[in-house]
Amino acid sequence: MDGHRELRQDAADHASLSVAYEPPLKAAITRLKNEEYHSQRGSVLFVAIASPILTGSAPDQKSLSWPAAQSILARIYSIVAVICAQLDVPSEMHAGPESIDVRVIFIHYDPSKPITQDTRPTIDVNNTIIIDLPTFASAYHPWHQIFHVNSEPGHQLFSSYMKVYEKIQTLRRDQLVMVESGLSLSDNSPPPTQTNLYSVVCLGGTFDHLHAGHKLLLTAAALLLKVPDRPKAVPARFVIGITGDELLKRKKYAEFVQPWDLRVTNVLEFLASLLELSTSGWTEPDVTKGDEKVIARFRDGTIEIHCVLLQDAFGPTTAEEEMDVLVVSGETRSGGDAVNAKRREKGWHELEIFEVDVLDAERSTDSSASAPTKTDFATKISSTAIRERKAEARK
């Protein structure tokens, strides 16, 4: 898909994520910003974090540590948001020719098991949404450019990837761009506790001008889905309450709030980056639209995304009993407690609450004077701030 790029780097331990990822990310984003050609919708940069993130030998028994995974996501998206703020680059989805829409995905990759020249393009899935390197090479294409990191692990990963990818797309030399490496450190800590996966996961939000905080929340929630291993099984359901237009009329700069249909479209496009797999590359999801619900199906119908119109604070959590999990952010923790109180009143089981880290500027960059303060950082990436910038631009 023209305009899509990717950057790959081995994942380091939590304490060293900033020094590992900030240099290559800044190099890639700076290069994209300085390019002469920009599409009208902006660039899309995929950041694929390749590491042995999954455990379990059988394909239908794979698992991951959700607290560790979502924490890494939060750090990476924080680094991205700070870099974009420093470079004055809009990073929300479809923000115009100068924007860079960064999307972070996990790739299960064990460098001790190298890919050979005989490895063929294939789609190999497990019971999580995380895919392996051959599947990534087979399903994510074509690219306009590929960024790869100038380090020994980076070169090994790039070589493994290209052994599969070169069977799919012929690339010119100028499409392969080497970027600066950060500090590579090994994680020698004991394996973290693995997390149960669930058939029905729910969250809610406005998702206005889809930005880094939204991407973090959606990705972290999708990681909790237990995906069936066969197409005709009952699909995993990801239920997303999206605030209706009527409830947003009193928001600041309400005239710049995106309509519900567009916010749904953007949510589904972003989730397709994580969920849609096809050897033919980027494909459109199977979507059914109703008056107050849109259903999209991915991976041969094993995953369904239900985008539901939110007309109150509870939405589907108190309308549908068959749910397992509610994903919240630090700012919406009290909402999870209120949901479970309502469900107890109905005699229903409580939802297990999973809390996603908030984006944090102070722990995501170096201590240079150019790094924004936490307050400045929050005001730059919020939907309200994005609408304010649009209002100022109109003036």
Coordinates of C-alpha atoms in Angstrom, one line a residue:
M1 CA 0.0 0.0 0.0
D2 CA 1.7 3.2 -1.2
G3 CA 2.5 5.5 1.7
H4 CA 3.0 2.7 4.3
R5 CA 6.4 2.2 5.8
E6 CA 7.8 -0.1 8.5
L7 CA 10.7 0.0 11.0
R8 CA 11.9 -3.1 12.8
Q9 CA 14.1 -3.5 15.9
D10 CA 14.5 -6.2 18.5
A11 CA 12.6 -5.3 21.7
A12 CA 14.8 -4.5 24.7
D13 CA 13.9 -4.7 28.4
H14 CA 11.6 -2.1 29.9
A15 CA 14.3 0.1 31.5
S16 CA 16.1 0.6 28.1
L17 CA 13.2 1.0 25.7
S18 CA 13.9 4.8 25.3
V19 CA 17.6 4.4 24.5
A20 CA 16.8 1.5 22.2
Y21 CA 13.9 2.9 20.3
E22 CA 14.2 6.7 20.3
P23 CA 17.1 7.1 17.9
P24 CA 15.8 4.9 15.1
L25 CA 12.2 6.2 15.5
K26 CA 13.4 9.8 15.4
A27 CA 15.5 9.1 12.3
A28 CA 12.7 7.5 10.5
I29 CA 10.1 10.1 11.4
T30 CA 12.5 12.9 10.5
R31 CA 13.2 11.4 7.1
L32 CA 9.5 11.0 6.4
K33 CA 8.9 14.6 7.4
N34 CA 11.6 15.9 5.1
E35 CA 10.5 13.9 2.0
E36 CA 9.5 16.0 -1.0
Y37 CA 6.5 13.9 -1.8
H38 CA 3.6 13.7 0.7
S39 CA 0.2 12.0 0.0
Q40 CA -2.9 14.0 0.8
R41 CA -3.7 11.7 3.7
G42 CA -0.2 11.7 5.1
S43 CA 2.3 8.8 5.7
V44 CA 1.7 5.7 7.7
L45 CA 4.7 4.3 9.6
F46 CA 4.5 0.7 11.0
V47 CA 6.7 0.0 13.9
A48 CA 7.0 -3.8 14.2
I49 CA 8.5 -4.9 17.5
A50 CA 10.1 -8.3 16.9
S51 CA 10.8 -10.4 20.0
P52 CA 9.9 -13.9 21.4
I53 CA 6.9 -12.4 23.1
L54 CA 4.7 -15.5 23.0
T55 CA 5.1 -18.7 25.0
G56 CA 3.7 -22.2 24.4
S57 CA 4.7 -24.8 21.9
A58 CA 1.3 -25.7 20.3
P59 CA -0.3 -23.1 18.0
D60 CA -3.6 -23.1 19.9
Q61 CA -1.9 -22.7 23.3
K62 CA 0.1 -19.6 22.8
S63 CA 0.0 -16.9 25.5
L64 CA 1.7 -13.7 26.5
S65 CA 2.2 -11.4 29.5
W66 CA -0.4 -8.7 29.0
P67 CA 1.0 -6.3 31.6
A68 CA 4.4 -6.5 30.0
A69 CA 3.1 -6.1 26.5
Q70 CA 0.8 -3.2 27.1
S71 CA 3.6 -1.4 29.1
I72 CA 6.0 -1.7 26.1
L73 CA 3.2 -0.4 23.9
A74 CA 2.7 2.6 26.2
R75 CA 6.4 3.4 26.2
I76 CA 6.7 3.2 22.4
Y77 CA 3.7 5.3 21.7
S78 CA 4.9 7.8 24.3
I79 CA 8.3 8.0 22.6
V80 CA 6.5 8.4 19.2
A81 CA 4.2 11.2 20.5
V82 CA 7.1 13.1 22.1
I83 CA 9.2 12.9 18.9
C84 CA 6.3 14.1 16.8
A85 CA 5.6 16.9 19.2
Q86 CA 9.3 17.9 19.1
L87 CA 9.3 17.9 15.3
D88 CA 5.9 19.5 15.0
V89 CA 4.5 16.6 13.1
P90 CA 0.8 15.7 13.4
S91 CA 0.5 12.1 14.4
E92 CA -3.2 11.4 14.4
M93 CA -4.8 9.4 11.7
H94 CA -5.3 11.1 8.3
A95 CA -4.3 14.5 9.5
G96 CA -3.1 15.8 6.2
P97 CA 0.0 15.7 3.9
E98 CA 2.5 16.6 6.7
S99 CA 1.2 14.0 9.1
I100 CA 2.8 10.7 10.1
D101 CA 0.3 8.0 11.4
V102 CA 2.5 5.6 13.5
R103 CA 1.1 2.1 14.3
V104 CA 2.9 -0.3 16.6
I105 CA 2.5 -4.1 16.2
F106 CA 4.1 -7.1 17.8
I107 CA 5.9 -9.8 15.8
H108 CA 6.7 -13.1 17.5
Y109 CA 10.3 -13.7 16.5
D110 CA 13.0 -15.9 18.1
P111 CA 16.4 -15.0 16.7
S112 CA 17.8 -18.4 17.8
K113 CA 15.6 -20.0 15.1
P114 CA 16.6 -18.2 11.9
I115 CA 14.5 -18.2 8.8
T116 CA 16.1 -20.0 5.8
Q117 CA 15.9 -19.3 2.1
D118 CA 13.5 -22.3 1.8
T119 CA 10.9 -20.5 4.0
R120 CA 7.9 -19.8 1.8
P121 CA 5.3 -16.9 2.2
T122 CA 2.5 -18.2 4.4
I123 CA -0.2 -17.2 6.8
D124 CA 0.3 -19.0 10.2
V125 CA -1.9 -18.0 13.1
N126 CA -2.4 -19.0 16.7
N127 CA -5.0 -18.2 19.3
T128 CA -3.6 -14.7 19.9
I129 CA -3.6 -11.7 17.5
I130 CA 0.2 -11.7 17.4
I131 CA 1.8 -13.1 14.2
D132 CA 5.2 -14.5 13.4
L133 CA 7.8 -13.0 11.0
P134 CA 6.9 -15.1 7.9
T135 CA 3.2 -14.2 8.3
F136 CA 4.1 -10.6 8.8
A137 CA 6.2 -10.7 5.5
S138 CA 3.4 -12.5 3.7
A139 CA 0.5 -10.4 4.8
Y140 CA 1.8 -6.8 5.2
H141 CA 2.7 -5.5 1.7
P142 CA 3.4 -3.8 -0.5
W143 CA 5.6 -1.1 1.2
H144 CA 6.8 2.2 -0.2
Q145 CA 9.9 2.1 2.0
I146 CA 11.4 -0.2 4.6
F147 CA 13.5 1.2 7.4
H148 CA 15.9 -1.2 9.1
V149 CA 18.2 -0.6 12.1
N150 CA 22.0 -0.4 11.9
S151 CA 22.9 -3.0 14.6
E152 CA 23.8 -6.6 14.7
P153 CA 20.4 -7.8 15.9
G154 CA 18.8 -5.3 13.4
H155 CA 20.8 -6.7 10.5
Q156 CA 19.9 -10.3 11.5
L157 CA 16.2 -9.5 11.7
F158 CA 16.2 -7.6 8.4
S159 CA 18.0 -10.5 6.7
S160 CA 15.5 -13.0 8.0
Y161 CA 12.6 -10.8 6.9
M162 CA 13.9 -10.3 3.4
K163 CA 14.3 -14.0 2.8
V164 CA 10.5 -14.2 2.8
Y165 CA 9.6 -10.8 1.6
E166 CA 11.8 -10.9 -1.6
K167 CA 9.6 -13.7 -2.8
I168 CA 6.6 -11.3 -2.7
Q169 CA 7.8 -7.8 -3.8
T170 CA 10.8 -6.6 -5.8
L171 CA 12.3 -3.6 -4.1
R172 CA 14.6 -0.9 -5.5
R173 CA 17.7 -0.1 -3.5
D174 CA 16.4 3.4 -2.6
Q175 CA 13.4 1.8 -0.9
L176 CA 15.6 0.2 1.7
V177 CA 16.7 2.8 4.3
M178 CA 19.1 2.0 7.1
V179 CA 18.6 4.2 10.2
E180 CA 20.5 4.9 13.4
S181 CA 20.4 2.2 16.1
G182 CA 19.7 2.7 19.7
L183 CA 21.4 0.9 22.6
S184 CA 20.8 -2.9 22.4
L185 CA 20.5 -4.6 25.8
S186 CA 19.4 -8.1 26.6
D187 CA 16.6 -8.9 29.1
N188 CA 17.8 -11.5 31.5
S189 CA 14.8 -11.2 33.9
P190 CA 12.7 -14.3 34.6
P191 CA 9.7 -15.0 32.3
P192 CA 6.6 -12.9 33.5
T193 CA 3.3 -14.5 34.4
Q194 CA 1.2 -15.3 31.4
T195 CA -2.3 -13.8 31.0
N196 CA -5.6 -15.5 30.3
L197 CA -7.1 -14.6 27.0
Y198 CA -10.9 -13.9 26.6
S199 CA -13.6 -14.5 24.1
V200 CA -15.4 -11.1 24.6
V201 CA -13.4 -7.9 25.3
C202 CA -15.0 -4.5 25.6
L203 CA -13.9 -0.9 25.8
G204 CA -15.4 2.5 25.2
G205 CA -14.3 6.0 24.1
T206 CA -14.9 8.9 21.7
F207 CA -12.0 8.0 19.3
D208 CA -12.1 11.5 17.9
H209 CA -9.1 12.3 15.6
L210 CA -7.6 8.9 16.4
H211 CA -4.3 9.5 18.1
A212 CA -1.5 7.7 20.0
G213 CA -3.6 7.2 23.2
H214 CA -6.4 5.7 21.2
K215 CA -4.0 3.4 19.3
L216 CA -2.5 2.2 22.6
L217 CA -5.9 1.5 24.1
L218 CA -7.2 -0.4 21.0
T219 CA -4.1 -2.5 20.6
A220 CA -3.8 -3.4 24.3
A221 CA -7.4 -4.5 24.4
A222 CA -7.1 -6.6 21.2
L223 CA -4.1 -8.4 22.7
L224 CA -6.6 -9.9 25.2
L225 CA -8.7 -11.7 22.5
K226 CA -8.7 -15.5 22.5
V227 CA -8.9 -16.2 18.8
P228 CA -10.5 -19.6 17.7
D229 CA -8.2 -21.9 15.8
R230 CA -10.8 -22.7 13.1
P231 CA -13.0 -20.5 11.0
K232 CA -16.4 -22.0 11.8
A233 CA -16.0 -21.7 15.6
V234 CA -17.7 -19.0 17.6
P235 CA -15.7 -15.9 16.9
A236 CA -13.9 -13.8 19.4
R237 CA -15.7 -10.5 19.9
F238 CA -14.1 -7.1 20.4
V239 CA -17.0 -4.8 21.5
I240 CA -16.1 -1.1 21.2
G241 CA -18.5 1.6 22.4
I242 CA -18.0 4.8 20.4
T243 CA -19.6 7.9 21.8
G244 CA -22.5 9.2 19.8
D245 CA -22.5 12.7 18.2
E246 CA -25.3 13.9 20.5
L247 CA -23.2 13.4 23.6
L248 CA -20.3 15.4 22.1
K249 CA -22.1 18.6 21.2
R250 CA -20.9 20.4 24.4
K251 CA -17.2 19.4 23.8
K252 CA -14.7 22.2 23.3
Y253 CA -14.4 23.0 19.6
A254 CA -17.4 20.7 19.0
E255 CA -17.7 21.8 15.4
F256 CA -14.4 19.9 14.7
V257 CA -15.6 16.7 16.3
Q258 CA -15.5 14.0 13.6
P259 CA -18.9 12.4 12.9
W260 CA -19.6 8.9 14.4
D261 CA -19.4 7.1 11.0
L262 CA -16.0 8.5 10.3
R263 CA -14.7 7.7 13.8
V264 CA -16.0 4.1 13.3
T265 CA -14.2 3.9 9.9
N266 CA -10.9 5.1 11.4
V267 CA -11.2 2.6 14.3
L268 CA -11.8 -0.3 11.9
E269 CA -9.0 0.8 9.6
F270 CA -6.5 1.0 12.5
L271 CA -7.6 -2.5 13.8
A272 CA -7.2 -3.9 10.3
S273 CA -3.5 -3.1 10.7
L274 CA -3.5 -5.6 13.6
L275 CA -6.0 -8.2 12.4
E276 CA -6.5 -8.5 8.7
L277 CA -4.2 -11.2 7.1
S278 CA -4.0 -12.1 3.5
T279 CA -1.2 -13.3 1.2
S280 CA -2.4 -10.8 -1.4
G281 CA -1.5 -8.0 1.0
W282 CA -3.8 -5.2 2.2
T283 CA -7.4 -6.1 1.8
E284 CA -10.7 -4.5 2.9
P285 CA -12.5 -6.1 5.9
D286 CA -15.9 -7.7 5.6
V287 CA -18.2 -5.0 7.1
T288 CA -22.0 -5.0 8.0
K289 CA -23.5 -1.6 8.8
G290 CA -26.6 -1.0 10.9
D291 CA -28.2 2.1 12.4
E292 CA -26.3 1.9 15.8
K293 CA -23.8 -0.9 15.2
V294 CA -21.1 -1.7 12.7
I295 CA -19.6 -5.3 12.6
A296 CA -16.3 -6.0 10.9
R297 CA -15.0 -9.6 10.5
F298 CA -11.3 -10.5 10.3
R299 CA -9.2 -13.7 9.8
D300 CA -11.9 -15.8 8.1
G301 CA -14.5 -14.7 10.6
T302 CA -12.6 -15.8 13.7
I303 CA -12.6 -12.2 15.0
E304 CA -15.5 -9.8 15.0
I305 CA -15.3 -6.1 15.8
H306 CA -18.6 -4.7 17.1
C307 CA -18.6 -0.9 17.0
V308 CA -21.6 0.2 19.0
L309 CA -23.2 3.7 19.3
L310 CA -22.7 4.9 22.9
Q311 CA -25.7 6.9 24.1
D312 CA -24.8 6.8 27.8
A313 CA -21.9 6.0 30.1
F314 CA -22.5 2.2 30.2
G315 CA -23.4 1.2 26.6
P316 CA -23.1 -2.5 25.8
T317 CA -21.6 -3.4 29.2
T318 CA -25.0 -3.2 30.9
A319 CA -27.0 -4.3 27.8
E320 CA -25.1 -7.6 27.1
E321 CA -24.5 -10.1 29.8
E322 CA -22.1 -12.3 27.9
M323 CA -18.9 -10.3 28.3
D324 CA -15.6 -11.1 30.0
V325 CA -13.3 -8.1 30.1
L326 CA -13.5 -4.3 30.2
V327 CA -10.3 -2.4 29.3
V328 CA -9.9 1.1 30.8
S329 CA -7.2 3.7 30.9
G330 CA -6.0 5.4 34.1
E331 CA -8.4 8.3 33.5
T332 CA -11.4 6.0 33.1
R333 CA -10.8 3.6 36.0
S334 CA -13.8 4.9 38.0
G335 CA -16.0 4.1 35.0
G336 CA -15.0 0.4 35.2
D337 CA -16.1 0.4 38.9
A338 CA -19.5 2.0 37.9
V339 CA -20.0 -0.6 35.2
N340 CA -19.5 -3.5 37.6
A341 CA -21.8 -1.9 40.2
K342 CA -24.6 -1.8 37.5
R343 CA -23.9 -5.4 36.5
R344 CA -24.2 -6.5 40.1
E345 CA -27.5 -4.8 40.4
K346 CA -28.7 -6.9 37.4
G347 CA -27.4 -10.1 39.0
W348 CA -24.8 -10.4 36.3
H349 CA -21.1 -11.5 36.8
E350 CA -18.6 -8.6 37.1
L351 CA -16.2 -7.9 34.2
E352 CA -12.5 -8.3 34.8
I353 CA -10.9 -4.9 34.6
F354 CA -7.6 -4.4 32.7
E355 CA -6.0 -1.0 33.0
V356 CA -3.8 0.4 30.3
D357 CA -0.9 2.7 31.1
V358 CA -1.2 6.4 30.3
L359 CA 1.2 7.9 27.8
D360 CA 4.1 9.5 29.8
A361 CA 6.5 12.0 28.4
E362 CA 8.8 12.1 31.4
R363 CA 9.8 8.4 31.2
S364 CA 9.9 8.1 27.4
T365 CA 12.7 10.4 26.3
D366 CA 16.1 11.5 27.4
S367 CA 16.5 14.4 29.8
S368 CA 17.3 16.9 27.1
A369 CA 15.8 20.4 27.3
S370 CA 13.9 19.8 24.1
A371 CA 11.7 17.1 25.6
P372 CA 8.2 18.5 26.5
T373 CA 6.9 18.6 30.0
K374 CA 4.2 16.2 31.0
T375 CA 1.6 18.9 30.9
D376 CA 2.7 20.2 27.4
F377 CA 2.8 16.6 26.2
A378 CA -0.8 15.9 27.3
T379 CA -2.1 19.1 25.7
K380 CA -0.4 18.3 22.4
I381 CA -1.9 14.8 21.8
S382 CA -5.4 15.0 23.2
S383 CA -8.5 15.1 20.9
T384 CA -9.3 18.6 22.3
A385 CA -5.9 19.9 21.4
I386 CA -6.2 18.5 17.9
R387 CA -9.5 20.2 17.5
E388 CA -8.1 23.5 18.9
R389 CA -5.3 23.3 16.3
K390 CA -7.8 22.9 13.5
A391 CA -9.8 25.8 14.9
E392 CA -6.7 28.0 14.9
A393 CA -5.8 26.9 11.4
R394 CA -9.2 27.9 10.1
K395 CA -8.7 31.4 11.5

